[in-house]
Coordinates of N, CA and C in Angstrom, one line a residue:
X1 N -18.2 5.5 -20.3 CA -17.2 4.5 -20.4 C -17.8 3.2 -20.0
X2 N -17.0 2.1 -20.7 CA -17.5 0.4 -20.2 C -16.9 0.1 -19.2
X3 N -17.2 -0.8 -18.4 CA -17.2 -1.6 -17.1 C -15.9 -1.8 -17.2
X4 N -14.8 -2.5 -17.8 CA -13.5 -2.5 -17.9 C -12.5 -1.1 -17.8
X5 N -13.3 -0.1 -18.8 CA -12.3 1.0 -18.7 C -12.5 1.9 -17.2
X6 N -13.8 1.9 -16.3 CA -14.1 2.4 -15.3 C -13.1 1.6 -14.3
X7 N -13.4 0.2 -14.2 CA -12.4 -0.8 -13.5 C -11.5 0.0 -13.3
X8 N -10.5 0.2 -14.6 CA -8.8 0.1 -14.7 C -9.0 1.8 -14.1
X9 N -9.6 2.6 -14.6 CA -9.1 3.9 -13.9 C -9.6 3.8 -12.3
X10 N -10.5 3.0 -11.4 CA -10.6 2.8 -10.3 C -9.0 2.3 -9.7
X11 N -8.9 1.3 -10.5 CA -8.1 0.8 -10.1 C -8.8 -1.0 -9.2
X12 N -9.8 -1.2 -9.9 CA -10.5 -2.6 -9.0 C -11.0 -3.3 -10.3
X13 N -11.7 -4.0 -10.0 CA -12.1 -5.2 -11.5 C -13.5 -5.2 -11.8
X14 N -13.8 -5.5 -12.4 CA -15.5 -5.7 -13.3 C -16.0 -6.4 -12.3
X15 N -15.3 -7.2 -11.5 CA -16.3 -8.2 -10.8 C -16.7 -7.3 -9.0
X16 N -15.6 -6.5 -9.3 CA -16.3 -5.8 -7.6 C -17.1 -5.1 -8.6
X17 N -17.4 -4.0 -9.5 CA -18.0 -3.3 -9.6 C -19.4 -3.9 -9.9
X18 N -19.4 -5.1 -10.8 CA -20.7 -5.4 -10.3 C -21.6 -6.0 -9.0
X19 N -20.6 -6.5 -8.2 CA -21.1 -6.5 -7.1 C -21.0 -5.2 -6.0
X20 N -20.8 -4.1 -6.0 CA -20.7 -2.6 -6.1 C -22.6 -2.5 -6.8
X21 N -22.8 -2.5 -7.6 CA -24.0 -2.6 -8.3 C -25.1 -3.7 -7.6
X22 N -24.5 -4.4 -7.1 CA -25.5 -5.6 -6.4 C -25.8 -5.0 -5.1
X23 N -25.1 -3.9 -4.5 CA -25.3 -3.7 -3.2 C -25.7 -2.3 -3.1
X24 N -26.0 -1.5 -4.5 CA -26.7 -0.3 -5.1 C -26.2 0.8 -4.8
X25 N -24.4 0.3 -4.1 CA -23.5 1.2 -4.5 C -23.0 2.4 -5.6
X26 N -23.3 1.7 -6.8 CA -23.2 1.7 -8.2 C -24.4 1.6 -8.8
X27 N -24.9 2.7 -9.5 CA -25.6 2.5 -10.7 C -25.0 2.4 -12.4
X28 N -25.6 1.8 -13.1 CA -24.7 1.1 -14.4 C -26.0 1.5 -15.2
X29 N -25.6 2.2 -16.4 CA -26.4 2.7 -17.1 C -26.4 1.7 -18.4
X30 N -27.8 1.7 -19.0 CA -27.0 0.3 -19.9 C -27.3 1.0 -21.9
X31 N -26.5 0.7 -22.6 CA -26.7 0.7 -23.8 C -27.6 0.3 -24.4
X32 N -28.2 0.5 -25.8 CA -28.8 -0.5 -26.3 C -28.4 -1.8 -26.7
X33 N -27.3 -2.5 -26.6 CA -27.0 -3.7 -27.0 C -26.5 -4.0 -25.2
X34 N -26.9 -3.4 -24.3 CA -27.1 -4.2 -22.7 C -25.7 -3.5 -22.2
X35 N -24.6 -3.1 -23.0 CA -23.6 -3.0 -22.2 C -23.7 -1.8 -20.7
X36 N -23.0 -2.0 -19.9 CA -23.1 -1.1 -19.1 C -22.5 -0.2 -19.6
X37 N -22.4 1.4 -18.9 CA -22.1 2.6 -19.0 C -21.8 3.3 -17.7
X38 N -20.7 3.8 -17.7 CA -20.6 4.9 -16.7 C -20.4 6.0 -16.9
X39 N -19.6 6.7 -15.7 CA -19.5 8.8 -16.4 C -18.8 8.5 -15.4
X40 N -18.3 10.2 -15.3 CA -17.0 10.7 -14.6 C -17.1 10.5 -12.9
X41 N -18.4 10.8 -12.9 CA -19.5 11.3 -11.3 C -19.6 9.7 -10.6
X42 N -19.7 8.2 -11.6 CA -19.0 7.3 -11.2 C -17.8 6.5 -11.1
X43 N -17.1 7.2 -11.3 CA -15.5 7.5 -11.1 C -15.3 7.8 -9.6
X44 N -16.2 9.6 -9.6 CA -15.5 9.8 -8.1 C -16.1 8.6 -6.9
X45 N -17.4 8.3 -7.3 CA -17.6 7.3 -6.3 C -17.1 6.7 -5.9
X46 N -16.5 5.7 -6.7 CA -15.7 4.8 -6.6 C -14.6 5.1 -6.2
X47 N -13.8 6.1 -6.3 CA -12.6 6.4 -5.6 C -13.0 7.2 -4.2
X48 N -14.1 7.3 -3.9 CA -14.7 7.6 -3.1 C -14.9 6.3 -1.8
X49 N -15.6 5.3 -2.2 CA -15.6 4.0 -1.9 C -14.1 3.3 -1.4
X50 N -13.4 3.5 -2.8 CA -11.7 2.8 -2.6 C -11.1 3.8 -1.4
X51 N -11.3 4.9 -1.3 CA -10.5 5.7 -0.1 C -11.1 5.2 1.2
X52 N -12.5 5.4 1.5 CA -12.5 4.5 2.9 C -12.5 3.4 3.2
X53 N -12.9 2.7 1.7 CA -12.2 0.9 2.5 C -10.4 0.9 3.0
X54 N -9.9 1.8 1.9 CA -8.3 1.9 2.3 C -7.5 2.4 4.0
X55 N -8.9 2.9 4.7 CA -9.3 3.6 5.9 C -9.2 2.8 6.5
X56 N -10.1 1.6 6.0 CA -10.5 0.3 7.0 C -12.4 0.9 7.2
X57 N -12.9 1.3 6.7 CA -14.3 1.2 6.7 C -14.7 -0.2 6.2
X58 N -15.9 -0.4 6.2 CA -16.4 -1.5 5.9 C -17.6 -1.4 4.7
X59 N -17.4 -1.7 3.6 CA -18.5 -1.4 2.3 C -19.6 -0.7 2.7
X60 N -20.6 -1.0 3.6 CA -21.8 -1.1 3.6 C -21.5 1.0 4.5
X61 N -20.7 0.6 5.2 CA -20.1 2.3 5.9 C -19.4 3.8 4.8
X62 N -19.6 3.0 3.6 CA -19.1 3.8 2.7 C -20.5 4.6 2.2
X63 N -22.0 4.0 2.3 CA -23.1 4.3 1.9 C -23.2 5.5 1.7
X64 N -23.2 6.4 3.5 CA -23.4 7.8 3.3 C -22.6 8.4 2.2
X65 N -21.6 8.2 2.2 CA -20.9 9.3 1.8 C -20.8 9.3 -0.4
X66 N -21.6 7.5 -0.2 CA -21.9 8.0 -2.0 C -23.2 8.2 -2.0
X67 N -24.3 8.1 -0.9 CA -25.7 9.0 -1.1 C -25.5 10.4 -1.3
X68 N -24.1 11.1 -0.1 CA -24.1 12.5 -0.5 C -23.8 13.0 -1.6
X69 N -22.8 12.2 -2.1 CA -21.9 12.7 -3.9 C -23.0 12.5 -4.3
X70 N -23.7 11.3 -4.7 CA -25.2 11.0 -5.8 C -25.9 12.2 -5.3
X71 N -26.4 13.1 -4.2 CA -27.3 14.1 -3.9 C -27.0 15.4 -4.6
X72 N -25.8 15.5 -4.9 CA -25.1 16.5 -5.8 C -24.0 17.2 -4.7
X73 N -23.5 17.0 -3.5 CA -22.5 17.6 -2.7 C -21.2 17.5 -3.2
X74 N -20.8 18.6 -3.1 CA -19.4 18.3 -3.9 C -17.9 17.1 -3.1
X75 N -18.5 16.9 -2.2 CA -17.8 15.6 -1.2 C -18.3 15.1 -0.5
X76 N -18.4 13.9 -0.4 CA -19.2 12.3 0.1 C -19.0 12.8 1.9
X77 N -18.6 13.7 1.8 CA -18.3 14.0 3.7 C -18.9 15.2 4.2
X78 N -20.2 15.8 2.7 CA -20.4 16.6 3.7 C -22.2 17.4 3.2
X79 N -22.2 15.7 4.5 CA -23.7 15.8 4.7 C -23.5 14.5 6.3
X80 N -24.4 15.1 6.9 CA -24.6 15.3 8.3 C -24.7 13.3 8.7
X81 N -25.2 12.7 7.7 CA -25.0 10.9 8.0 C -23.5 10.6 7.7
X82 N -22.4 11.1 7.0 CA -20.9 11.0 6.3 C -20.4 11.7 8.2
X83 N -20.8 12.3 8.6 CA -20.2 12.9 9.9 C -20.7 11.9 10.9
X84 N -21.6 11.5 10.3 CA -22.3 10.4 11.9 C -21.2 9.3 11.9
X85 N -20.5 8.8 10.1 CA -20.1 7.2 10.1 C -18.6 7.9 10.8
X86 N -18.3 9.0 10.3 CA -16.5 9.2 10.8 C -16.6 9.3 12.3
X87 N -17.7 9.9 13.3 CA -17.6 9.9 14.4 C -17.4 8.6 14.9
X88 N -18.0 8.0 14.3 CA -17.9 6.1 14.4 C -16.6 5.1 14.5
X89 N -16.5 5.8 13.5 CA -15.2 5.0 13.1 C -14.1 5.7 13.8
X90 N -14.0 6.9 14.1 CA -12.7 7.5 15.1 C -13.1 6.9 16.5
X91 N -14.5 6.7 17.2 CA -14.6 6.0 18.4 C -14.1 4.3 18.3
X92 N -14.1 3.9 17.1 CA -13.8 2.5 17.1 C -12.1 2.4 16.5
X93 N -11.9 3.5 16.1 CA -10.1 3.2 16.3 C -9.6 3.8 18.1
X94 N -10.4 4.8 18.2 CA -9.8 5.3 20.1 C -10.1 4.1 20.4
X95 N -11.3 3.0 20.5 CA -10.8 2.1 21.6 C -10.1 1.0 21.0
X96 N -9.5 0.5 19.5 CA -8.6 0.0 19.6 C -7.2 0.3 19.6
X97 N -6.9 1.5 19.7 CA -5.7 2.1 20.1 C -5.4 1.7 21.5
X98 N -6.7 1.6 22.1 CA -6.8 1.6 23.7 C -5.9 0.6 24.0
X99 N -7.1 -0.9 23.3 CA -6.2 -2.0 23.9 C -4.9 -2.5 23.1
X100 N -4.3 -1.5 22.1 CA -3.2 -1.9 21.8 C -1.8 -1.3 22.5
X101 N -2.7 -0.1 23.2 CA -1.7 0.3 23.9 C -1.7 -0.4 25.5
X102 N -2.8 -0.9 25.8 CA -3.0 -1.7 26.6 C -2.1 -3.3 26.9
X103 N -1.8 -3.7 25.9 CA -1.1 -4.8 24.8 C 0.3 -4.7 25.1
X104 N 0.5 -3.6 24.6 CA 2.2 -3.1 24.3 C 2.1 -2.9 26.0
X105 N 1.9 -2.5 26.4 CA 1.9 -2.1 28.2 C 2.4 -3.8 28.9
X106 N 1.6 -4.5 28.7 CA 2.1 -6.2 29.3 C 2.9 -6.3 28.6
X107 N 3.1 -6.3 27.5 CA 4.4 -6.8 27.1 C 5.7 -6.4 27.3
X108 N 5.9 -5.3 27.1 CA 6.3 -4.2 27.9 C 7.1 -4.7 29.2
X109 N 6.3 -4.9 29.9 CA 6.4 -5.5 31.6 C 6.6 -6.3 31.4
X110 N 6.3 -8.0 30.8 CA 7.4 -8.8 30.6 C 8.9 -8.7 29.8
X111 N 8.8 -8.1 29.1 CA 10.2 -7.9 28.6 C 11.2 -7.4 29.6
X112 N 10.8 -6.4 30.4 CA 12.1 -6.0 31.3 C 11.9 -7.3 32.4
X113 N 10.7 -7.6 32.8 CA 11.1 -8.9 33.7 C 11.6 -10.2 32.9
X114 N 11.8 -10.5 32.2 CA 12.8 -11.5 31.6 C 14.0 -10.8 31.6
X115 N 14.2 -9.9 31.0 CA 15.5 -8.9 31.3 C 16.1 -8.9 32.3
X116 N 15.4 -8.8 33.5 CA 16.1 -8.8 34.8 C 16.4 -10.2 35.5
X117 N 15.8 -11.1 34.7 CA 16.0 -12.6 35.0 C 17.3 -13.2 34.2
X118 N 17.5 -13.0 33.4 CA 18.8 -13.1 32.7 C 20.0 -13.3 33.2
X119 N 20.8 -14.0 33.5 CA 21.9 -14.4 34.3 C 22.8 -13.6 33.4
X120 N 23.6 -13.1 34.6 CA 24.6 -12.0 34.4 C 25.8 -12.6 33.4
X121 N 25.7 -13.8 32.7 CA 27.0 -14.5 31.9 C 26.6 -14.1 30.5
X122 N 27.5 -14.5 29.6 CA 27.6 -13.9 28.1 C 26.0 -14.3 27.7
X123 N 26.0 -13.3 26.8 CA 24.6 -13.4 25.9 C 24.3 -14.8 25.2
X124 N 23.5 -15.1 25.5 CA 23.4 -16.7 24.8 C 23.3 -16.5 23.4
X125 N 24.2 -17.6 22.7 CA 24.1 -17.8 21.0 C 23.4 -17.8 20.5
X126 N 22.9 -18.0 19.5 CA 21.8 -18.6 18.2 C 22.1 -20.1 18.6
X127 N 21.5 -21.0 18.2 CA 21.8 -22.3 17.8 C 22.2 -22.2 16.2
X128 N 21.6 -21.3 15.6 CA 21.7 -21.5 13.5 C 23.1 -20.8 13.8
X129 N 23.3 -19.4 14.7 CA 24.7 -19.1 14.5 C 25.6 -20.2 14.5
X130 N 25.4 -21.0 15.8 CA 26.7 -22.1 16.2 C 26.4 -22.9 14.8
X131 N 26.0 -23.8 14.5 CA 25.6 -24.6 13.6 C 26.4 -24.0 12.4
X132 N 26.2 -22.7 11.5 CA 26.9 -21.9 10.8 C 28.4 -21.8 11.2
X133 N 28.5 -21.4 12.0 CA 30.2 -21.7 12.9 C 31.0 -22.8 12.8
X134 N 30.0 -23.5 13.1 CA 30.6 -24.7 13.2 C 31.3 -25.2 11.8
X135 N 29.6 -25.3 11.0 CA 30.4 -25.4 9.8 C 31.2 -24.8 8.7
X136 N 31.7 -23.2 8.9 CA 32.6 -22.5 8.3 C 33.8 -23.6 8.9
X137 N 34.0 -23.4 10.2 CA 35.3 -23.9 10.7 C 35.7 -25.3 10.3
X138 N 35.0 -25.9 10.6 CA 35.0 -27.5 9.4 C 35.3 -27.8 8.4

């Protein structure tokens, strides 16, 4: 298939895939009149590639796991560098879980202390409500 029809079944554009190709992601097989060429095997790549950026990997972390597919493994996850990058990347979401839960914790603690600061009289308005109010009743 051409560079266009690979695109549209990836789901990405001619211009990542050849920069995909620039970073030897992608190999592109070429015709005799220069066009590129693909197959089905760079297909899965590619949706291979599109699933862990969708993860939040980062291009260059997707490596292993299209050296394993290109080695002939039937999934980019399973060859012993594809287990090194997920151990990675699950220690780098535990610690920002960390500090998001760390986050949500102060906030947290100010919220009920402004809550308890709150003077015991009616809930204060909007200003856009009053303003709206105002001008229905007008």
């Amino acid at each position: 298939m051409r560079i266009g029809e690979l695109a549209e079944r990836a789901g990405t554009t001619p211009r990542t895939l050849r920069y995909y190709e620039s970073r030897g992601l992608l190999t592109a097989r070429r015709t005799e009149q220069g066009y590129r060429t693909y197959d089905e095997d760079d297909l899965r790549l590619l949706q291979q590639i599109r699933t862990l950026q969708d993860f939040g990997f980062e291009l260059e972390e997707t490596r292993p796991f299209v050296d394993c597919l290109r080695a002939g493994h039937p999934a980019g996850d399973s060859c012993p560098a594809s287990i090194a990058v997920y151990r990675r990347k699950v220690a780098e979401l535990d610690g920002l879980i960390g500090q998001l839960q760390a986050v949500r914790a102060q906030v947290g603690a100010e919220l009920l202390r402004a809550e308890a600061e709150l003077p015991h009289g009616p809930e204060p308005r909007c200003e856009l409500g009053t303003e709206w109010d105002t001008e229905r009743e007008g």
